[in-house]
XYZ file of C-alpha atoms in Angstrom:
372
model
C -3.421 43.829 78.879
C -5.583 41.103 81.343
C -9.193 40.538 80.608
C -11.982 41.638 83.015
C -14.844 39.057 83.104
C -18.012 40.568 82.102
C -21.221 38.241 81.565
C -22.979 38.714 79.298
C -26.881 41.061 78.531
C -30.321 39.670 77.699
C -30.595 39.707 73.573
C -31.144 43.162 71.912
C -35.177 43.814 72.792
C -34.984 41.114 75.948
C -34.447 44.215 77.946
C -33.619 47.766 78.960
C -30.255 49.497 78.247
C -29.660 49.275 82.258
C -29.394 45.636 81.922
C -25.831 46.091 80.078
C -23.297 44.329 82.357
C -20.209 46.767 82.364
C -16.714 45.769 83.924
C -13.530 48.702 83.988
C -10.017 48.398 84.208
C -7.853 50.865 85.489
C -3.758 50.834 85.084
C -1.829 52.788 87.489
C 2.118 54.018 87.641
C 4.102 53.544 90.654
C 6.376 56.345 91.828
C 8.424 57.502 94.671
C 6.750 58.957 97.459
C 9.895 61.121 97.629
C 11.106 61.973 94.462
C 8.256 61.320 92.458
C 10.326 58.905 90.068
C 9.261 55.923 88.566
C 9.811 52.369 90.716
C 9.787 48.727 89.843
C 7.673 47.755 92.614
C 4.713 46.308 91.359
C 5.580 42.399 92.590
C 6.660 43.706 96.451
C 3.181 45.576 96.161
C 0.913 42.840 94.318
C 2.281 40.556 96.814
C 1.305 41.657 99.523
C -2.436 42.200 98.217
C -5.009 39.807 100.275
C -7.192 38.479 96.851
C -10.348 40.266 97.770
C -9.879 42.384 94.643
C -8.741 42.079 91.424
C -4.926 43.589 91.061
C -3.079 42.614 88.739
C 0.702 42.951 87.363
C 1.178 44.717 84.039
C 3.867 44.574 81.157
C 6.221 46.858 83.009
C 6.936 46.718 86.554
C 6.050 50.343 87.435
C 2.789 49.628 86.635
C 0.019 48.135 88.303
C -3.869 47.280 87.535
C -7.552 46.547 88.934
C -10.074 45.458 87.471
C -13.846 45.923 88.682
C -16.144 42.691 89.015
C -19.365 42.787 87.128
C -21.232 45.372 87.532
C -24.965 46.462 86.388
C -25.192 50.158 87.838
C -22.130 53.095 87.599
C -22.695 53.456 91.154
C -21.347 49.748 91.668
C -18.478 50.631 89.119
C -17.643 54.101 91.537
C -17.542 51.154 94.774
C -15.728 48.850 92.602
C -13.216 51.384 91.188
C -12.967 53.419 94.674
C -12.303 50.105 96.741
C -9.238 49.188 94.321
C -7.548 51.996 94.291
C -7.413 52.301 98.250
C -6.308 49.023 98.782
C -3.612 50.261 95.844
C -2.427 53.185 98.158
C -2.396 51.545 101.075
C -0.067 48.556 99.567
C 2.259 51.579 97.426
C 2.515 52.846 100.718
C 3.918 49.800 102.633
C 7.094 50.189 100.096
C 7.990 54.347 99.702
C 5.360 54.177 97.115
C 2.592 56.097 95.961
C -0.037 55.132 92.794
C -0.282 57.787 90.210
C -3.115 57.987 87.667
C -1.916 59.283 84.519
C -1.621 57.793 81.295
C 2.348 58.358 80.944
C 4.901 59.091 83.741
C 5.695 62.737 84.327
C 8.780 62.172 85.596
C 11.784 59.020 85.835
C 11.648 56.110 83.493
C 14.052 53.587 81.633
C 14.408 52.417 78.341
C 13.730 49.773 77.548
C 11.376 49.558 80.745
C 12.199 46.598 83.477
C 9.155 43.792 82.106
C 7.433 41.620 84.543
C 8.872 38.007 84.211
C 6.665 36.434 82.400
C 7.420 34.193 79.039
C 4.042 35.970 77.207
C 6.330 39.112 78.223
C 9.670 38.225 77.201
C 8.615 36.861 73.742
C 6.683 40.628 72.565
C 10.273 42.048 73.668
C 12.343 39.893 71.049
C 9.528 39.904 68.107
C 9.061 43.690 68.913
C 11.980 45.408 69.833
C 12.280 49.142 70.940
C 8.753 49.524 70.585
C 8.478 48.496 74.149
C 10.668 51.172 75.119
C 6.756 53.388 74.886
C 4.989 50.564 77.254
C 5.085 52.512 80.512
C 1.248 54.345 79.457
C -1.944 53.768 81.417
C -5.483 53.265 80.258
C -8.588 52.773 81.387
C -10.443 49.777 79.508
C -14.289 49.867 79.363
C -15.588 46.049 78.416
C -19.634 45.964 77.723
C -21.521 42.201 78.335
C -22.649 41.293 74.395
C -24.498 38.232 73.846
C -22.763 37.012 70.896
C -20.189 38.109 68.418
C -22.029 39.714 65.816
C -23.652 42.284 68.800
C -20.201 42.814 69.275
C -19.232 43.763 66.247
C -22.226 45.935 65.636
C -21.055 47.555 68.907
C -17.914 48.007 67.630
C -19.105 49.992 64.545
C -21.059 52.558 66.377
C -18.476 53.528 68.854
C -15.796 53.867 66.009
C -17.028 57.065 64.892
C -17.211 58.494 68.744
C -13.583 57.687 69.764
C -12.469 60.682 69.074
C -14.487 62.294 71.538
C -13.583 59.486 74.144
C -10.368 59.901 73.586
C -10.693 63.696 74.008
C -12.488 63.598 77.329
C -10.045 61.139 79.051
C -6.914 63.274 78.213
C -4.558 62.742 81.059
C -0.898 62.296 79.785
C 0.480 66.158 78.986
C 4.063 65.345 79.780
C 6.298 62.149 79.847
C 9.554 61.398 81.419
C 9.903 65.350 82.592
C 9.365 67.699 79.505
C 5.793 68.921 77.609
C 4.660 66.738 74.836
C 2.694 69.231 73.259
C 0.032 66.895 73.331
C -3.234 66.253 75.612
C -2.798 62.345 75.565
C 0.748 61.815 74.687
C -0.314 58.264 75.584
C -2.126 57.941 73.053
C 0.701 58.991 70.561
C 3.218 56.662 72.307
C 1.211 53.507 71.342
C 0.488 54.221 68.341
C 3.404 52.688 66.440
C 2.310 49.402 67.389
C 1.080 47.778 64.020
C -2.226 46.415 65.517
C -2.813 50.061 67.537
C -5.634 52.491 66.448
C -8.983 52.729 65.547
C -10.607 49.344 63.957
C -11.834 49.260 60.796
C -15.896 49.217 59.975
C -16.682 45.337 60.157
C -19.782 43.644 58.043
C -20.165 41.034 60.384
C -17.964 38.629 62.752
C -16.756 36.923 59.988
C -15.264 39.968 58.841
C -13.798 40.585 61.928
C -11.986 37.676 62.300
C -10.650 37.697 58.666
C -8.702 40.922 59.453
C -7.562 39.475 62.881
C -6.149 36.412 60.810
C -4.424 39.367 58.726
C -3.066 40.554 61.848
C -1.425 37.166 62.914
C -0.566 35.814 59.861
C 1.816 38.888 59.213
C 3.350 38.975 62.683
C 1.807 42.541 63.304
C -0.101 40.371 66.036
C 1.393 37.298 68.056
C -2.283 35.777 68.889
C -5.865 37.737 69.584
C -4.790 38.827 72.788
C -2.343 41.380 70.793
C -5.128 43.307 68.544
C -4.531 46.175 70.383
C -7.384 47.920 68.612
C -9.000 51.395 70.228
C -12.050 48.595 70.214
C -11.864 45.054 70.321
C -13.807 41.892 70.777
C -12.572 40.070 74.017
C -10.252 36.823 73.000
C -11.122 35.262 76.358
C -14.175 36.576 77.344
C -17.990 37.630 75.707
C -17.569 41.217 75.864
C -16.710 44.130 73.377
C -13.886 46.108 75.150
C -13.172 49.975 74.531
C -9.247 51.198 75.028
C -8.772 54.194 73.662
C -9.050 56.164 76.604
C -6.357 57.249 78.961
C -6.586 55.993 82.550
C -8.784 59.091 84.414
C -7.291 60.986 87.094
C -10.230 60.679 89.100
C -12.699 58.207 89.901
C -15.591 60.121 88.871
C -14.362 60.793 85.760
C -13.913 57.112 85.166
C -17.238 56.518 86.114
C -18.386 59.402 83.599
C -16.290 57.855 80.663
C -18.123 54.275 81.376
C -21.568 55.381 81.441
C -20.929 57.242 78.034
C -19.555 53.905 76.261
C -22.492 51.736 77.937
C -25.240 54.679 76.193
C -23.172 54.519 73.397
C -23.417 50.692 73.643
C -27.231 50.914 74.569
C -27.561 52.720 71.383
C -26.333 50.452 69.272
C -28.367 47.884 70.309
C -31.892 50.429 70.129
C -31.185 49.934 65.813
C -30.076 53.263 65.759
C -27.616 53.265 62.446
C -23.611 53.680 63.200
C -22.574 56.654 61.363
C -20.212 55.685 58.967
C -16.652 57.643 58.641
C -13.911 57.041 56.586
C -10.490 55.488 57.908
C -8.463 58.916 57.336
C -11.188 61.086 58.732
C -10.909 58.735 62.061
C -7.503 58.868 61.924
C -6.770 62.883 61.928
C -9.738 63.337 64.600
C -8.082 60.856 66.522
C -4.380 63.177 66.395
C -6.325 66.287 67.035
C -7.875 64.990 69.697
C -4.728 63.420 70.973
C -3.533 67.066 71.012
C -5.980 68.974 72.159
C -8.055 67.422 74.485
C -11.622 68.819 75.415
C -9.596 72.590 75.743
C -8.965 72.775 71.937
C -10.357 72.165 68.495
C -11.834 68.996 67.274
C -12.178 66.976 63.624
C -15.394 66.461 62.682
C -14.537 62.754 60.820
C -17.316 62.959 58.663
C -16.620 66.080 57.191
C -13.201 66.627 57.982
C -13.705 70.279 59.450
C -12.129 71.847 62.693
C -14.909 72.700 65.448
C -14.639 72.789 69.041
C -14.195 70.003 70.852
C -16.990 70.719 73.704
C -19.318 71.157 70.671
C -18.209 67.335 69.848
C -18.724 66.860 73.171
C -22.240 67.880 74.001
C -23.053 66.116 70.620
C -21.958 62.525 72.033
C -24.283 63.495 74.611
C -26.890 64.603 72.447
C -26.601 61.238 70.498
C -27.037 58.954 73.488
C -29.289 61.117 75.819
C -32.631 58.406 74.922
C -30.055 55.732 76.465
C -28.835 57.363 79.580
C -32.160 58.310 80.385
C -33.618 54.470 80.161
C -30.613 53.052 82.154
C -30.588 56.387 84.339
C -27.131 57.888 84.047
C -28.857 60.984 81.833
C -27.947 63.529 85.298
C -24.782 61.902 85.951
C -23.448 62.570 82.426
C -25.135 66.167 82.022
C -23.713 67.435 85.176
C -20.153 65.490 84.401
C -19.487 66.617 81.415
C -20.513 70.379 82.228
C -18.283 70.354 85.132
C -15.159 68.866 83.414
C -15.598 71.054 80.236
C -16.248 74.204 83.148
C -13.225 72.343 85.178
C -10.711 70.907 82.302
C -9.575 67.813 81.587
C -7.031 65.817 83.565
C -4.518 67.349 80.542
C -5.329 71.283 81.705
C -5.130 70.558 85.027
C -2.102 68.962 85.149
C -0.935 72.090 83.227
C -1.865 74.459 85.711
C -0.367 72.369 88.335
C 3.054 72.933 87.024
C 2.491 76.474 86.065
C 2.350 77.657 89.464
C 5.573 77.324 90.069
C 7.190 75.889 87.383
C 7.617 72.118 89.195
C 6.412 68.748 87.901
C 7.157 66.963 91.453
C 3.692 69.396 92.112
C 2.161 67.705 88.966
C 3.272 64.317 90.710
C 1.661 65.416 93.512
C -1.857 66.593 92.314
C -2.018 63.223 90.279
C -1.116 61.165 93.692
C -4.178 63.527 95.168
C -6.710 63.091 92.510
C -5.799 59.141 92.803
């Protein structure tokens, strides 16, 4: 839920797509190097971090967080993102510990979870009640430099229609608190319920934006901008556009994948390219099915409404941004990534197979603690 810094581009037409800034976030669960369980160890391990990098508490204290500094190129955000989670193991280590990178716990938990102690914290708990009993999720948070508000917006509008597909190739949260949810990104269903969750609407401007905010606050669905918890959001603190939707990604190079697809979707948006325009329910039931299914299954097409496959969804993000991953030159990087996770499933399948070898989720716990 903390803010990575991201400065801002050149205008739209001051230069290339390359020139986007791009910062990621990553949230990671804390478990027993033992038993696999959740542990509320995220102060004994934050405090021993040295401030080189930015790690950060989350709501819950089985959770921890990094956040990359700016970064132009994906193969600073692979440094950036590789660099935090080794000083992340190293420190879980120091305590019995091990970081796990999946967006819901596989095994252990409490409800309500143990929050950090922080005021901000304790006053969501009393307006919000069991709803943060579904808090102990992980994402991965993409935030894009804009130069204004109204770039941001326009940003906004033409990754709507794609988050879906985002969604679909970050799956990573199969099981929670030691059964099947039936679902690819269970994560994804678990937040949900939170009344300022889910896709954003289509904005005509800032202005607009800020008028349903204001809705958002004024009814208490929202205690300030820091709680529109949209799939896409403008920063409240800082001048970036930030995309959530996704489920933290089991391995660094998939993270790195899923951020050069939202800057080229970004890039896009900028080139005058027109957002496609779908409706709220269309959105909505491609954003369950592909809460379900992942890349493995079928997919909503939310402009027509009709079931295809989701790698055909897939390849057509690809298709639609191709001119901007070629300028910034992520076009081979994508290609071969998304070819080799659709060939290789998503973090959802293989966690899957993982326990069907032998029926254990401790060897689930233990391919996400390898893939981390």
């Amino acid at each position: 839920m903390s803010e990575v810094e991201v400065v801002a581009p050149p205008r739209p037409g001051a230069g290339s797509s390359g020139a986007l800034s791009i910062g990621v976030e990553e949230e990671f669960l804390l478990v027993d190097a033992v038993t696999g369980d959740l542990v509320p160890l995220a102060g004994a391990v934050l405090g021993d971090a040295d401030g080189e990098l930015d790690l950060q508490a989350e709501m819950t204290r089985f959770q921890v967080e990094s956040a990359t500094a700016v970064c132009r190129t994906m193969g600073e955000v692979r440094e950036q993102l590789l660099l935090a989670r080794q000083a992340l193991r190293g420190l879980a280590r120091e305590h019995g510990a091990r970081i796990v990178a999946s967006g819901t716990p596989v095994l252990g938990g409490s409800r309500p979870p143990p929050l950090t102690d922080r005021p901000r914290y304790r006053d969501i708990a009393r307006q919000y009640g069991s709803l943060i009993d579904g808090l102990t999720i992980c994402g991965c948070h993409v935030h894009i430099g804009i130069p204004d508000e109204e770039t941001g917006v326009r940003i906004s509008n033409h990754l709507r229609p794609w988050l879906p597909v985002l969604l679909a190739l970050s799956a990573n949260s199969p099981f929670s608190e030691g059964r099947d949810s039936g679902y690819a990104s269970w994560r994804y269903v678990s937040w949900s319920p939170w009344p300022s969750a889910g896709a954003p609407p289509w904005f005509a401007s800032a202005d607009d934006y800020h008028l349903r905010t204001e809705t958002l606050r004024m009814s208490g669905a929202a205690l300030d901008q820091g709680m529109v918890y949209w799939d896409v959001r403008l920063s409240a603190n800082h001048p970036t556009v930030e995309l959530r939707v996704c489920d933290v990604a089991g391995t660094v190079d998939e993270a790195v994948l899923i951020a050069a697809v939202v800057r080229a979707l970004a890039a896009t948006a900028l080139s005058g390219e027109p957002a496609p325009v779908v409706s709220d329910l269309g959105l909505r039931t491609a954003l369950w099915r592909a809460a379900r299914d992942g890349v493995e299954g079928a997919a909503v097409e939310p402009r027509t409404g009709r079931l295809v496959g989701a790698a055909e969804q897939v390849r057509a993000l690809v298709e639609w941004v191709r001119p901007a991953l070629r300028e910034c030159g992520d076009e081979e990087l994508v290609v071969d990534g998304v070819e080799r996770l659709l060939v290789d499933g998503g973090g959802a399948a293989r966690q899957r197979r993982a326990f069907a070898r032998r029926g254990s989720l401790l060897d689930v716990v233990d391919l996400l603690v390898a893939q981390t």
